[in-house]
Amino acid sequence: MNSKMVTGFASFFIVIYFQKLIEVSGELKSFPLSERIKDGVDKSLHTRKHNDEGSSFDQTLAEKIQNRKRTFSENICLEPSDRYRTCYQRAADPSNNLRKDEIQRREYNRGVKRYEKGKNYRIEPYSPPYVAEDEEIMTTTFHLELNQDSTQLTCDEKVVMEEVVLEYLRANIGNDDTFLPICAVVEEWKGYDEVVPDGSGEIAVTTACQMDVTYVIKKDYKDEIDGSSYRRLEAEEDLPAIDGTSSNMIERDRQTRELQKRCSIFWRPLCCAGHAINGDSNSRTCLENGCSRRRCPPKRKKRTKNSSRTNNRFGRDGDRRKLETYTDLPKKLYKKDFNKILNEYTNFQPERTRAIVGASDTLEVASCSVNRYLEDVYEIPFSCDVYEADNCEKNEDIIFGRNEDVCQASSIGSSPTLFPTYFAT
């Protein structure tokens, strides 16, 4: 074969290659938006700075999510719910060769499919994470309330929320010597909305999620907490003012001496999670159990195995994480605003987000949140009848001042929509 024929064949294949590339590009641009993008969301929102000339490298949030959906096989949410659906596969586990803990979403999906066929796989549903001899696991529950967000939590959205919560908590609480978040699951979600009774036609809405978070806890740390919480007195200035004031110091001293007997190993990770998500907002339940922010262990950077090495298939660890998780989150989440993370990197677009510790009912959390929002934003009194019926003292988890009214004996009364409590299941 002479050189002219070789050149001809090469030219032919190059032309075919570029034609296919153009066709694929056209298909990607015309690919319909995911049904996960709810009505009302600004679909032109860019996750990177927009180029005025319309660079092809710019991607909207909707396009990025659509690309993620094509990368992964369908997410599967088993019934009954799998507490270990979203977990870190651990570098400490001798059965794998990971350099650091990571969520392996695609591997879990494959494991579920084989499980449904009666076959075994490396990652199996309903299987707890690896626990070393000097560790034990513990699961706690809190609720997330998302004001002015009515996202329907499909299986995909549950997975997104689980990965965001788990990675955010891992970046902000615990350390290798105390406890670390290892799994997170949306066990239940409910929604509640009411028409604002001012004639505007606006709607106040809250989506509430029950989050079950599993931790690995060092046994030495647990023994230290269990042994010291009943005998160690902390400095008076480190203890909370439960009633929101400092006027009655004698009563406060009596309360705080009782409280410092608590903040047990059960409450400590749970309250640290609430403090991290809520930022400056304190949890009444946590303070009543002696768990102020100062009880949270300092966050220390985790040591990884061979962190400078490069993985031939996935690149560096950060690139591998982006391929393995369903949600494309930034690497640095330490002390970031949780509500902003939801708005910038997911379909959830809440006006504000709070973690509720100690709540007893997901639907009541949503209802209390809507009525409090109506009072805070529209100055519509919170009816004491509703406050008591929905057990809002427990389901709001808010600290009020001594002279502050938590509800009003009489209320204008808001107007529920046709489906005030049942748009969620």
CSV table of C-alpha atoms in Angstrom, one decimal:
chain,number,residue,atom,x,y,z
A,1,MET,CA,0.0,0.0,0.0
A,2,ASN,CA,1.5,3.3,-1.1
A,3,SER,CA,1.7,6.5,0.9
A,4,LYS,CA,-1.2,8.2,-1.1
A,5,MET,CA,-3.6,5.4,-0.2
A,6,VAL,CA,-2.6,5.6,3.5
A,7,THR,CA,-3.1,9.3,3.4
A,8,GLY,CA,-6.5,8.9,1.7
A,9,PHE,CA,-7.7,6.4,4.3
A,10,ALA,CA,-6.5,8.6,7.1
A,11,SER,CA,-8.4,11.6,5.7
A,12,PHE,CA,-11.6,9.6,5.3
A,13,PHE,CA,-11.6,8.4,8.9
A,14,ILE,CA,-10.8,11.9,10.2
A,15,VAL,CA,-13.8,13.2,8.3
A,16,ILE,CA,-16.1,10.5,9.7
A,17,TYR,CA,-14.8,11.1,13.2
A,18,PHE,CA,-15.6,14.8,13.1
A,19,GLN,CA,-19.1,14.1,11.7
A,20,LYS,CA,-19.9,11.8,14.5
A,21,LEU,CA,-18.5,14.3,17.0
A,22,ILE,CA,-20.8,17.0,15.6
A,23,GLU,CA,-23.8,14.6,15.8
A,24,VAL,CA,-23.1,13.7,19.4
A,25,SER,CA,-22.7,17.3,20.3
A,26,GLY,CA,-26.0,18.1,18.8
A,27,GLU,CA,-27.7,15.2,20.7
A,28,LEU,CA,-26.3,16.5,24.0
A,29,LYS,CA,-27.5,20.0,23.3
A,30,SER,CA,-31.0,18.8,22.4
A,31,PHE,CA,-31.3,16.3,25.2
A,32,PRO,CA,-34.5,17.0,27.2
A,33,LEU,CA,-34.1,18.5,30.7
A,34,SER,CA,-34.5,16.0,33.5
A,35,GLU,CA,-37.9,15.7,35.0
A,36,ARG,CA,-36.0,16.2,38.3
A,37,ILE,CA,-35.8,19.9,37.5
A,38,LYS,CA,-39.0,21.2,39.1
A,39,ASP,CA,-41.1,24.1,37.7
A,40,GLY,CA,-40.1,27.5,38.8
A,41,VAL,CA,-36.3,26.7,39.1
A,42,ASP,CA,-34.2,29.1,37.1
A,43,LYS,CA,-32.8,26.7,34.5
A,44,SER,CA,-30.3,29.2,33.3
A,45,LEU,CA,-28.5,29.2,36.7
A,46,HIS,CA,-24.8,28.6,36.0
A,47,THR,CA,-22.6,26.7,38.4
A,48,ARG,CA,-19.6,28.4,36.9
A,49,LYS,CA,-19.1,32.0,35.8
A,50,HIS,CA,-21.0,32.7,32.6
A,51,ASN,CA,-19.1,33.6,29.5
A,52,ASP,CA,-20.9,36.4,27.7
A,53,GLU,CA,-20.0,35.0,24.3
A,54,GLY,CA,-21.7,31.7,25.2
A,55,SER,CA,-18.7,29.4,25.6
A,56,SER,CA,-19.6,25.7,24.9
A,57,PHE,CA,-17.8,24.9,28.2
A,58,ASP,CA,-20.4,26.6,30.3
A,59,GLN,CA,-23.0,24.2,31.8
A,60,THR,CA,-26.2,25.0,33.5
A,61,LEU,CA,-27.2,23.2,36.7
A,62,ALA,CA,-29.8,21.2,34.6
A,63,GLU,CA,-27.2,20.2,32.1
A,64,LYS,CA,-24.8,19.0,34.7
A,65,ILE,CA,-27.5,16.9,36.4
A,66,GLN,CA,-28.5,15.5,33.1
A,67,ASN,CA,-24.9,14.5,32.4
A,68,ARG,CA,-24.7,12.9,35.8
A,69,LYS,CA,-27.8,10.8,35.1
A,70,ARG,CA,-26.3,9.5,31.9
A,71,THR,CA,-23.1,8.5,33.8
A,72,PHE,CA,-24.9,6.4,36.4
A,73,SER,CA,-27.2,3.5,36.1
A,74,GLU,CA,-30.6,4.1,37.7
A,75,ASN,CA,-30.5,4.7,41.4
A,76,ILE,CA,-32.5,2.2,43.4
A,77,CYS,CA,-34.2,2.8,46.8
A,78,LEU,CA,-35.3,-0.5,48.3
A,79,GLU,CA,-38.3,-1.0,50.5
A,80,PRO,CA,-38.0,-1.4,53.4
A,81,SER,CA,-35.5,1.5,53.4
A,82,ASP,CA,-31.8,0.5,53.5
A,83,ARG,CA,-30.2,2.4,56.3
A,84,TYR,CA,-26.8,1.8,54.6
A,85,ARG,CA,-27.8,3.0,51.1
A,86,THR,CA,-25.4,6.0,51.2
A,87,CYS,CA,-22.2,5.1,53.1
A,88,TYR,CA,-18.5,5.6,52.8
A,89,GLN,CA,-16.5,2.6,51.8
A,90,ARG,CA,-13.6,2.8,54.2
A,91,ALA,CA,-9.9,2.9,53.5
A,92,ALA,CA,-9.4,1.1,56.8
A,93,ASP,CA,-11.3,-1.9,55.5
A,94,PRO,CA,-8.6,-4.5,54.6
A,95,SER,CA,-10.9,-5.9,51.9
A,96,ASN,CA,-10.4,-2.9,49.6
A,97,ASN,CA,-7.5,-0.9,48.3
A,98,LEU,CA,-8.9,2.6,48.8
A,99,ARG,CA,-6.5,5.4,49.7
A,100,LYS,CA,-9.3,7.3,51.5
A,101,ASP,CA,-13.0,6.8,52.4
A,102,GLU,CA,-15.3,7.3,49.5
A,103,ILE,CA,-19.0,6.9,48.5
A,104,GLN,CA,-19.3,4.4,45.7
A,105,ARG,CA,-22.7,5.0,44.3
A,106,ARG,CA,-22.4,3.0,41.1
A,107,GLU,CA,-21.1,0.0,43.0
A,108,TYR,CA,-24.0,0.1,45.4
A,109,ASN,CA,-26.5,0.2,42.5
A,110,ARG,CA,-24.8,-2.8,40.9
A,111,GLY,CA,-25.0,-4.6,44.3
A,112,VAL,CA,-28.7,-3.9,44.6
A,113,LYS,CA,-29.4,-5.4,41.1
A,114,ARG,CA,-27.4,-8.5,41.9
A,115,TYR,CA,-29.1,-8.7,45.4
A,116,GLU,CA,-32.5,-8.7,43.7
A,117,LYS,CA,-31.4,-11.6,41.5
A,118,GLY,CA,-30.2,-13.5,44.6
A,119,LYS,CA,-26.5,-13.0,43.7
A,120,ASN,CA,-23.7,-11.7,45.9
A,121,TYR,CA,-21.6,-8.6,45.2
A,122,ARG,CA,-18.8,-6.7,46.9
A,123,ILE,CA,-21.2,-4.1,48.2
A,124,GLU,CA,-24.6,-5.5,49.3
A,125,PRO,CA,-27.7,-3.6,50.6
A,126,TYR,CA,-28.6,-3.8,54.2
A,127,SER,CA,-25.0,-4.4,55.1
A,128,PRO,CA,-23.4,-2.1,57.7
A,129,PRO,CA,-20.0,-0.5,57.0
A,130,TYR,CA,-16.7,-1.9,58.1
A,131,VAL,CA,-16.0,-1.3,61.8
A,132,ALA,CA,-12.5,-1.8,63.3
A,133,GLU,CA,-11.9,-3.6,66.6
A,134,ASP,CA,-11.5,-0.3,68.5
A,135,GLU,CA,-14.7,1.1,67.1
A,136,GLU,CA,-18.5,0.7,67.2
A,137,ILE,CA,-21.3,2.2,65.2
A,138,MET,CA,-24.3,4.3,66.4
A,139,THR,CA,-27.2,5.8,64.4
A,140,THR,CA,-29.0,9.0,65.4
A,141,THR,CA,-31.9,10.9,63.9
A,142,PHE,CA,-32.6,14.6,63.1
A,143,HIS,CA,-34.9,16.4,60.8
A,144,LEU,CA,-34.1,18.9,58.0
A,145,GLU,CA,-36.7,21.6,57.3
A,146,LEU,CA,-36.5,23.4,53.9
A,147,ASN,CA,-38.5,26.6,53.8
A,148,GLN,CA,-40.0,27.6,50.5
A,149,ASP,CA,-39.0,24.4,48.7
A,150,SER,CA,-41.5,21.9,47.4
A,151,THR,CA,-39.1,19.4,45.7
A,152,GLN,CA,-40.6,15.9,45.4
A,153,LEU,CA,-38.1,13.5,46.9
A,154,THR,CA,-37.9,10.8,44.2
A,155,CYS,CA,-35.2,8.1,44.7
A,156,ASP,CA,-32.7,10.3,42.9
A,157,GLU,CA,-33.4,13.3,45.1
A,158,LYS,CA,-33.1,11.2,48.2
A,159,VAL,CA,-29.7,10.1,47.1
A,160,VAL,CA,-28.7,13.7,46.4
A,161,MET,CA,-29.8,14.8,49.9
A,162,GLU,CA,-28.0,11.8,51.5
A,163,GLU,CA,-24.7,12.5,49.8
A,164,VAL,CA,-24.9,16.2,50.5
A,165,VAL,CA,-25.6,15.7,54.2
A,166,LEU,CA,-23.0,12.9,54.6
A,167,GLU,CA,-20.2,14.8,52.8
A,168,TYR,CA,-21.0,18.0,54.6
A,169,LEU,CA,-21.0,16.4,58.0
A,170,ARG,CA,-17.8,14.5,57.3
A,171,ALA,CA,-16.1,17.8,56.3
A,172,ASN,CA,-17.3,19.7,59.4
A,173,ILE,CA,-17.6,17.4,62.5
A,174,GLY,CA,-15.6,14.7,64.2
A,175,ASN,CA,-12.1,13.4,63.6
A,176,ASP,CA,-10.2,10.1,63.5
A,177,ASP,CA,-9.8,9.9,67.3
A,178,THR,CA,-13.5,10.5,68.3
A,179,PHE,CA,-16.3,9.9,65.8
A,180,LEU,CA,-17.0,10.2,62.1
A,181,PRO,CA,-20.2,10.2,60.1
A,182,ILE,CA,-20.2,7.1,57.9
A,183,CYS,CA,-23.7,6.7,56.5
A,184,ALA,CA,-26.8,8.9,55.9
A,185,VAL,CA,-30.3,8.0,54.6
A,186,VAL,CA,-33.6,9.9,54.1
A,187,GLU,CA,-35.8,7.7,56.1
A,188,GLU,CA,-39.0,9.7,55.6
A,189,TRP,CA,-40.1,13.0,54.1
A,190,LYS,CA,-43.3,15.1,54.3
A,191,GLY,CA,-44.4,18.4,52.9
A,192,TYR,CA,-46.9,21.0,54.1
A,193,ASP,CA,-48.1,24.2,52.5
A,194,GLU,CA,-50.6,27.0,53.2
A,195,VAL,CA,-51.9,29.9,51.2
A,196,VAL,CA,-50.9,33.2,52.8
A,197,PRO,CA,-54.2,34.8,54.0
A,198,ASP,CA,-53.4,38.3,52.8
A,199,GLY,CA,-55.0,38.0,49.4
A,200,SER,CA,-51.7,37.8,47.5
A,201,GLY,CA,-52.1,34.2,46.5
A,202,GLU,CA,-48.6,33.4,47.7
A,203,ILE,CA,-47.9,30.0,49.3
A,204,ALA,CA,-45.8,29.2,52.3
A,205,VAL,CA,-44.3,25.7,52.0
A,206,THR,CA,-41.8,23.5,53.8
A,207,THR,CA,-40.3,20.1,52.9
A,208,ALA,CA,-39.1,18.1,55.9
A,209,CYS,CA,-36.8,15.1,55.8
A,210,GLN,CA,-36.0,12.7,58.6
A,211,MET,CA,-32.3,12.0,58.3
A,212,ASP,CA,-30.8,8.9,60.0
A,213,VAL,CA,-27.0,9.3,60.3
A,214,THR,CA,-24.7,6.5,61.3
A,215,TYR,CA,-21.4,7.2,63.0
A,216,VAL,CA,-18.3,5.1,63.8
A,217,ILE,CA,-17.2,5.9,67.3
A,218,LYS,CA,-13.8,5.2,68.9
A,219,LYS,CA,-14.4,3.0,72.0
A,220,ASP,CA,-11.8,5.0,74.0
A,221,TYR,CA,-13.6,8.2,73.2
A,222,LYS,CA,-17.0,6.7,74.2
A,223,ASP,CA,-15.5,5.4,77.5
A,224,GLU,CA,-14.0,8.8,78.2
A,225,ILE,CA,-17.4,10.6,77.6
A,226,ASP,CA,-19.4,8.0,79.5
A,227,GLY,CA,-17.0,8.2,82.5
A,228,SER,CA,-16.4,11.9,82.6
A,229,SER,CA,-19.8,13.3,81.9
A,230,TYR,CA,-20.9,12.5,85.4
A,231,ARG,CA,-18.0,13.9,87.3
A,232,ARG,CA,-16.5,16.8,85.3
A,233,LEU,CA,-17.6,20.3,85.9
A,234,GLU,CA,-16.8,22.8,83.2
A,235,ALA,CA,-16.2,26.5,83.7
A,236,GLU,CA,-19.4,28.5,84.2
A,237,GLU,CA,-18.8,30.6,81.2
A,238,ASP,CA,-18.8,27.5,78.9
A,239,LEU,CA,-22.3,26.6,79.9
A,240,PRO,CA,-25.5,27.7,78.1
A,241,ALA,CA,-28.1,30.2,79.2
A,242,ILE,CA,-31.1,28.0,78.7
A,243,ASP,CA,-33.8,30.7,79.0
A,244,GLY,CA,-32.0,33.0,76.7
A,245,THR,CA,-31.1,35.5,79.4
A,246,SER,CA,-28.5,35.9,82.1
A,247,SER,CA,-30.6,37.7,84.7
A,248,ASN,CA,-31.2,34.8,87.1
A,249,MET,CA,-27.7,33.6,87.8
A,250,ILE,CA,-28.6,31.4,90.8
A,251,GLU,CA,-31.2,29.4,88.8
A,252,ARG,CA,-28.8,29.3,85.8
A,253,ASP,CA,-26.1,27.9,88.0
A,254,ARG,CA,-28.4,25.2,89.3
A,255,GLN,CA,-29.5,24.3,85.8
A,256,THR,CA,-26.0,24.2,84.3
A,257,ARG,CA,-24.6,22.0,87.1
A,258,GLU,CA,-27.3,19.5,86.3
A,259,LEU,CA,-26.8,19.8,82.6
A,260,GLN,CA,-23.1,19.1,82.6
A,261,LYS,CA,-23.8,15.6,83.9
A,262,ARG,CA,-25.2,14.9,80.4
A,263,CYS,CA,-24.1,15.5,76.8
A,264,SER,CA,-23.7,11.7,76.6
A,265,ILE,CA,-22.1,9.9,73.7
A,266,PHE,CA,-25.5,9.6,72.1
A,267,TRP,CA,-26.2,13.4,72.1
A,268,ARG,CA,-22.7,14.6,71.2
A,269,PRO,CA,-22.4,13.5,67.5
A,270,LEU,CA,-26.1,14.4,66.9
A,271,CYS,CA,-25.8,17.9,68.4
A,272,CYS,CA,-22.5,18.6,66.6
A,273,ALA,CA,-24.3,17.7,63.3
A,274,GLY,CA,-27.1,20.2,64.2
A,275,HIS,CA,-24.7,22.9,65.2
A,276,ALA,CA,-22.8,22.5,61.9
A,277,ILE,CA,-25.9,22.7,59.7
A,278,ASN,CA,-27.5,25.5,61.6
A,279,GLY,CA,-24.5,27.8,61.8
A,280,ASP,CA,-25.3,30.5,64.4
A,281,SER,CA,-28.7,29.1,65.3
A,282,ASN,CA,-28.7,27.1,68.6
A,283,SER,CA,-30.7,24.0,69.3
A,284,ARG,CA,-32.9,24.0,72.4
A,285,THR,CA,-32.8,20.3,72.7
A,286,CYS,CA,-29.0,20.2,72.6
A,287,LEU,CA,-28.6,22.9,75.1
A,288,GLU,CA,-31.1,21.2,77.4
A,289,ASN,CA,-28.9,18.1,77.2
A,290,GLY,CA,-25.7,20.1,77.9
A,291,CYS,CA,-24.3,19.8,74.4
A,292,SER,CA,-23.1,23.3,73.5
A,293,ARG,CA,-20.8,23.9,70.5
A,294,ARG,CA,-17.8,23.6,72.8
A,295,ARG,CA,-18.6,20.0,73.4
A,296,CYS,CA,-17.8,19.2,69.8
A,297,PRO,CA,-14.3,17.8,69.2
A,298,PRO,CA,-12.1,19.9,66.9
A,299,LYS,CA,-12.1,19.0,63.3
A,300,ARG,CA,-8.7,17.8,62.2
A,301,LYS,CA,-7.6,16.9,58.6
A,302,LYS,CA,-7.7,13.2,58.0
A,303,ARG,CA,-4.5,11.5,57.1
A,304,THR,CA,-4.8,9.5,53.9
A,305,LYS,CA,-2.8,6.6,52.6
A,306,ASN,CA,-0.4,7.6,49.8
A,307,SER,CA,-2.4,10.8,49.1
A,308,SER,CA,0.2,12.0,46.6
A,309,ARG,CA,-0.1,9.0,44.3
A,310,THR,CA,-2.2,9.1,41.1
A,311,ASN,CA,-4.8,6.5,40.2
A,312,ASN,CA,-4.2,5.5,36.5
A,313,ARG,CA,-7.9,5.1,35.8
A,314,PHE,CA,-9.5,8.0,37.7
A,315,GLY,CA,-6.8,10.6,38.1
A,316,ARG,CA,-6.3,12.1,41.5
A,317,ASP,CA,-8.6,11.4,44.4
A,318,GLY,CA,-10.7,14.4,43.9
A,319,ASP,CA,-11.4,13.4,40.3
A,320,ARG,CA,-12.2,9.8,41.4
A,321,ARG,CA,-14.7,11.1,44.0
A,322,LYS,CA,-16.6,13.1,41.4
A,323,LEU,CA,-16.9,10.0,39.2
A,324,GLU,CA,-18.1,7.8,42.1
A,325,THR,CA,-20.7,10.0,43.8
A,326,TYR,CA,-24.0,10.9,42.2
A,327,THR,CA,-23.9,14.5,43.4
A,328,ASP,CA,-21.2,16.8,42.1
A,329,LEU,CA,-20.1,18.7,45.2
A,330,PRO,CA,-17.1,21.0,45.7
A,331,LYS,CA,-14.1,19.5,47.5
A,332,LYS,CA,-14.0,22.1,50.3
A,333,LEU,CA,-17.2,22.1,52.5
A,334,TYR,CA,-15.6,23.0,55.8
A,335,LYS,CA,-17.6,25.9,57.4
A,336,LYS,CA,-19.6,26.5,54.2
A,337,ASP,CA,-23.2,27.6,54.5
A,338,PHE,CA,-25.3,24.4,54.2
A,339,ASN,CA,-28.3,26.2,52.6
A,340,LYS,CA,-26.1,27.7,49.9
A,341,ILE,CA,-24.6,24.3,49.1
A,342,LEU,CA,-28.1,23.0,48.5
A,343,ASN,CA,-29.0,26.0,46.3
A,344,GLU,CA,-25.8,25.9,44.3
A,345,TYR,CA,-25.2,22.2,43.7
A,346,THR,CA,-28.6,20.5,43.8
A,347,ASN,CA,-32.2,20.9,42.6
A,348,PHE,CA,-33.3,21.9,46.2
A,349,GLN,CA,-33.8,25.7,46.3
A,350,PRO,CA,-34.8,26.4,49.9
A,351,GLU,CA,-34.9,30.0,51.2
A,352,ARG,CA,-33.5,28.7,54.5
A,353,THR,CA,-32.7,25.3,56.0
A,354,ARG,CA,-32.5,24.2,59.6
A,355,ALA,CA,-31.6,21.0,61.4
A,356,ILE,CA,-34.2,20.0,64.1
A,357,VAL,CA,-32.9,17.8,66.9
A,358,GLY,CA,-35.3,15.8,69.0
A,359,ALA,CA,-38.4,16.1,66.8
A,360,SER,CA,-40.9,13.3,67.0
A,361,ASP,CA,-42.9,13.7,63.8
A,362,THR,CA,-41.8,14.7,60.2
A,363,LEU,CA,-45.2,16.1,59.2
A,364,GLU,CA,-45.5,18.1,62.4
A,365,VAL,CA,-42.0,19.5,61.7
A,366,ALA,CA,-43.2,20.7,58.3
A,367,SER,CA,-46.4,22.2,59.7
A,368,CYS,CA,-44.7,24.0,62.6
A,369,SER,CA,-42.1,25.4,60.1
A,370,VAL,CA,-44.8,26.8,57.8
A,371,ASN,CA,-46.7,28.5,60.6
A,372,ARG,CA,-43.5,30.0,62.0
A,373,TYR,CA,-42.5,31.2,58.6
A,374,LEU,CA,-45.9,32.9,58.2
A,375,GLU,CA,-45.3,34.7,61.5
A,376,ASP,CA,-41.6,35.7,60.7
A,377,VAL,CA,-42.2,36.8,57.1
A,378,TYR,CA,-45.8,37.9,56.9
A,379,GLU,CA,-46.4,38.8,60.6
A,380,ILE,CA,-49.4,36.4,60.8
A,381,PRO,CA,-49.7,35.2,64.4
A,382,PHE,CA,-48.9,31.6,65.2
A,383,SER,CA,-52.0,30.1,66.7
A,384,CYS,CA,-51.5,28.4,70.1
A,385,ASP,CA,-54.1,25.8,69.1
A,386,VAL,CA,-51.9,24.8,66.2
A,387,TYR,CA,-48.7,25.2,68.2
A,388,GLU,CA,-50.0,22.7,70.8
A,389,ALA,CA,-51.7,20.3,68.4
A,390,ASP,CA,-48.5,19.9,66.4
A,391,ASN,CA,-46.3,19.7,69.5
A,392,CYS,CA,-44.2,22.6,68.1
A,393,GLU,CA,-42.3,23.0,71.4
A,394,LYS,CA,-40.5,19.8,70.5
A,395,ASN,CA,-40.8,19.9,66.7
A,396,GLU,CA,-39.4,23.4,66.3
A,397,ASP,CA,-36.3,23.1,68.5
A,398,ILE,CA,-36.0,26.9,68.9
A,399,ILE,CA,-34.8,28.9,71.9
A,400,PHE,CA,-37.1,31.7,73.0
A,401,GLY,CA,-36.4,34.5,75.4
A,402,ARG,CA,-38.0,34.7,78.8
A,403,ASN,CA,-40.6,37.4,77.8
A,404,GLU,CA,-41.0,36.2,74.2
A,405,ASP,CA,-44.4,34.8,73.1
A,406,VAL,CA,-44.1,31.5,71.2
A,407,CYS,CA,-47.6,31.7,70.0
A,408,GLN,CA,-50.8,33.8,70.1
A,409,ALA,CA,-54.1,32.8,71.8
A,410,SER,CA,-56.0,34.0,68.8
A,411,SER,CA,-55.0,33.9,65.1
A,412,ILE,CA,-56.2,35.3,61.8
A,413,GLY,CA,-55.9,31.7,60.6
A,414,SER,CA,-54.2,30.8,57.3
A,415,SER,CA,-55.9,29.0,54.5
A,416,PRO,CA,-54.6,25.5,53.7
A,417,THR,CA,-54.3,24.5,50.1
A,418,LEU,CA,-56.2,21.5,48.7
A,419,PHE,CA,-53.3,19.3,49.7
A,420,PRO,CA,-51.7,20.9,52.7
A,421,THR,CA,-50.2,17.7,54.1
A,422,TYR,CA,-50.3,15.1,51.4
A,423,PHE,CA,-48.0,16.2,48.5
A,424,ALA,CA,-45.4,14.1,50.1
A,425,THR,CA,-45.5,10.4,50.9
